[in-house]
Structures are given as C-alpha cells and as structure tokens.
Coordinates of C-alpha atoms in Angstrom, one line a residue:
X307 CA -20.0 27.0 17.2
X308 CA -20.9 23.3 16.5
X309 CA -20.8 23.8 13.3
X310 CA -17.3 25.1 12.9
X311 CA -16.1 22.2 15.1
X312 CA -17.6 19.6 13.0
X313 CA -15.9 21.3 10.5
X314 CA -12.7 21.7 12.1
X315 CA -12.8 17.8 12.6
X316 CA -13.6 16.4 9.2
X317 CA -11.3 18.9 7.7
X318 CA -8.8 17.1 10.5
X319 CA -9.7 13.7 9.4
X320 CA -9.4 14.1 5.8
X321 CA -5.8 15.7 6.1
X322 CA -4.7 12.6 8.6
X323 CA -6.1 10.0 6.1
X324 CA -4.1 8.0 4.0
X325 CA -5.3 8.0 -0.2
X326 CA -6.9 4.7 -1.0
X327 CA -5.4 4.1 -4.9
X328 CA -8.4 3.1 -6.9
X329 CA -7.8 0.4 -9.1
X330 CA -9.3 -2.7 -11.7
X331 CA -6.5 -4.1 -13.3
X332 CA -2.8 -4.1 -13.9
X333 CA -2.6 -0.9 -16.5
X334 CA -4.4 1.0 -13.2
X335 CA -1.6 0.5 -10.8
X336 CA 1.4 -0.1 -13.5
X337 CA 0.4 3.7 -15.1
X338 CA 0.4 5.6 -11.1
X339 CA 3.1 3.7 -9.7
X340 CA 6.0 4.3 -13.0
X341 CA 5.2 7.9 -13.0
X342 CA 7.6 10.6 -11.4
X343 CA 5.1 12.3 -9.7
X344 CA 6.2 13.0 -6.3
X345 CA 3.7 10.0 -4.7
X346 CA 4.9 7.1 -3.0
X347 CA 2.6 4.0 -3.1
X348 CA 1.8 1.2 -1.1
X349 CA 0.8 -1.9 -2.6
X350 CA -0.1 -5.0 -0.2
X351 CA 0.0 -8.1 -2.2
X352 CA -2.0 -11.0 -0.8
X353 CA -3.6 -14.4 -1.5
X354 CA -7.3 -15.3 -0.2
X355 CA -7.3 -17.9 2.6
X356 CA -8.4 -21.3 1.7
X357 CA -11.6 -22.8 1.4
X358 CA -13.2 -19.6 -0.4
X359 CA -12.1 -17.0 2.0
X360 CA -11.1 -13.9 1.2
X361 CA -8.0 -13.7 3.4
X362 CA -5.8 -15.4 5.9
X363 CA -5.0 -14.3 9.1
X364 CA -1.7 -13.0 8.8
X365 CA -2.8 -10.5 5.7
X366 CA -5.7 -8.9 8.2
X367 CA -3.6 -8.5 10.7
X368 CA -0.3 -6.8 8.9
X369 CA -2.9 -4.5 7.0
X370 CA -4.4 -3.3 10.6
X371 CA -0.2 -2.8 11.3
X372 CA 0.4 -1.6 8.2
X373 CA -2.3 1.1 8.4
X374 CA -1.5 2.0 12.0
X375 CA 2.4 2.3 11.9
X376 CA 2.4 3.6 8.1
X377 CA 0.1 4.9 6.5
X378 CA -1.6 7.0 9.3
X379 CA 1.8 8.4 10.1
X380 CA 2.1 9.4 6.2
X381 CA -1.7 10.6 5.0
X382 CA 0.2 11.6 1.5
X383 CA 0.9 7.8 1.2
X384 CA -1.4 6.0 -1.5
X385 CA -2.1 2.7 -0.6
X386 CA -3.5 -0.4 -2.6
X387 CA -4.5 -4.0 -1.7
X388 CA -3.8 -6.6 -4.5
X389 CA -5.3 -10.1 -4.7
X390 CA -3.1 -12.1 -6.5
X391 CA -5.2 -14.8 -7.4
X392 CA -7.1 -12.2 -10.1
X393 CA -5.7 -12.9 -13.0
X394 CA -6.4 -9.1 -14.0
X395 CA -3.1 -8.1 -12.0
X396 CA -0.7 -10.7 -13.6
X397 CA 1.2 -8.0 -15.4
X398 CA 1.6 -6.1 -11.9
X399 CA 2.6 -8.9 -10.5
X400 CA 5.3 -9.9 -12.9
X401 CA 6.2 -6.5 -13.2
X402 CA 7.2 -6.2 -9.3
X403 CA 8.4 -9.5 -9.4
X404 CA 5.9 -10.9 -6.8
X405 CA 6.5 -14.9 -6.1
X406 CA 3.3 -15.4 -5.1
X407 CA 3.5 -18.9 -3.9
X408 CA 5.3 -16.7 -0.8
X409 CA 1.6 -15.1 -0.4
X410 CA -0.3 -18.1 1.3
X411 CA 1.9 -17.6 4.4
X412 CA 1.6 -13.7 4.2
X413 CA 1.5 -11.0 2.4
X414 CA 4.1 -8.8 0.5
X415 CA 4.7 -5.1 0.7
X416 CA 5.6 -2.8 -2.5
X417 CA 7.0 1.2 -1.4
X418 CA 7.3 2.8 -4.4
X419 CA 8.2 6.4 -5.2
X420 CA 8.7 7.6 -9.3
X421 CA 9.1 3.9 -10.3
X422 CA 11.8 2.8 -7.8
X423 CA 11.0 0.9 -5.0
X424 CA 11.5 -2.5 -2.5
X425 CA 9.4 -5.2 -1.7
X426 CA 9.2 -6.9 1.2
X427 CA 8.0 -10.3 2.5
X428 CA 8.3 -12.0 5.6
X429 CA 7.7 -12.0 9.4
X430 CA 9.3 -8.6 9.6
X431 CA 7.4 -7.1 6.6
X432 CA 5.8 -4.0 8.6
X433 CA 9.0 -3.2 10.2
X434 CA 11.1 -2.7 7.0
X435 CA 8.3 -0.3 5.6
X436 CA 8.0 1.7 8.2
X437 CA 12.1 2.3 8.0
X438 CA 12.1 2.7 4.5
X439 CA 8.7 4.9 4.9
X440 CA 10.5 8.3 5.7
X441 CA 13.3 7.9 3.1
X442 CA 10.7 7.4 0.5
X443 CA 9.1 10.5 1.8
X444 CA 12.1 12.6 1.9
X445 CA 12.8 11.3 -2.0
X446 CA 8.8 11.9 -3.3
X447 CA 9.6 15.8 -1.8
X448 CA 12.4 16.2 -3.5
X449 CA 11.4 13.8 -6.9
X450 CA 9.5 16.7 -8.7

C-alpha cells in the first residue's frame, strides 16, 4: 500500500510541475520558442547583482512569484531563466528586443506561444503574466 502511495505522489508531482527549458545559448531558446508547437514559454531575463553576485534582490524574489502564481498554476508552461550579461544570448536578447540596461532594477518577463508573445518589465511584471497566462493557454490549445 506504501508503495502505491509513493507512487501516487510522484506521479502527482511530476504532473503539477512546470518544464524547466534546457538551454546554452541563443539558437537553444530562439529554435523552441518560434516554433508552432502548441507550448508557451517563459523566459525571465535578468542581470547578476553587483559586485560578482549572481542576482539582485528583486530577480529572486519575482522568480519565487513568478513560480508560485504562474508556473505552478500551468505545469505545461516551459520556463527559462536568462542572464543577460552572457554574451551567448545576445541574439535572444536582440531578437525579443530586451533593453537590458532596464534589467539592473529587475527583471523582464517573455510569454510566448508559436512565436508571438509580450514582454513585460516593471514593478507589476508578475501581475501582467499571470493575466496574460490563461489567454496564452487557451491559444497553445488551440495553435496545433
């Protein structure tokens, strides 16, 4: 019986988690997110803190928003953290149109679904993607 309930619950966790988008460079990202294949992406774009850290405080704490209010209410999501200081995603960056002077403050937010998608930046970043969250759902189920 233990063993069907530990069963039960990872099969549980796995279906309520969101898809991590493994990536290296630009092409990665550039080749998932232009494709019309019913997904919608997440892409947080930050900058790492000063003085050699590897984030400022506003980027860890909209991520831990981000993750709660977003992506664990959509596990289909795909999601994607960007440091914009690696010159390997300069073509991603240009491509979204990213300023990423805007990115020492806080981070920005790409939803994307079959190559169309917003960006958003600003104190009411997590807000706007949960909003536009469920119409990007209802367009990747109806996309392919």
């Amino acid at each position: 019986m233990k063993a069907v309930l530990l069963v039960f619950c990872i099969f549980i966790a796995t279906t309520l988690a969101y898809h991590n988008l493994e990536h290296h460079n630009s092409t990665d990202i550039l080749d998932k997110i232009q494709e019309r294949d019913g997904q919608v992406y997440v892409l947080m774009f930050y900058s790492p803190g000063h003085k050699g850290g590897t984030h400022n405080s506003k980027t860890v704490e909209d991520e831990k928003e981000l993750i709660n209010r977003v992506l664990k209410k959509h596990p289909s999501f795909h999601y994607a953290k960007i440091n914009a200081a690696d010159p390997n995603y300069k073509d991603l960056i240009d491509t979204c149109g990213i300023v990423t002077t805007e990115l020492h403050e806080s981070p920005s937010v790409l939803i994307i679904e079959g190559g169309t998608g917003v960006w958003i930046h600003g104190p009411q970043t997590v807000n706007k993607i949960e909003e536009f969250a469920e119409d990007f759902l209802k367009r990747s189920r109806t996309s392919h």
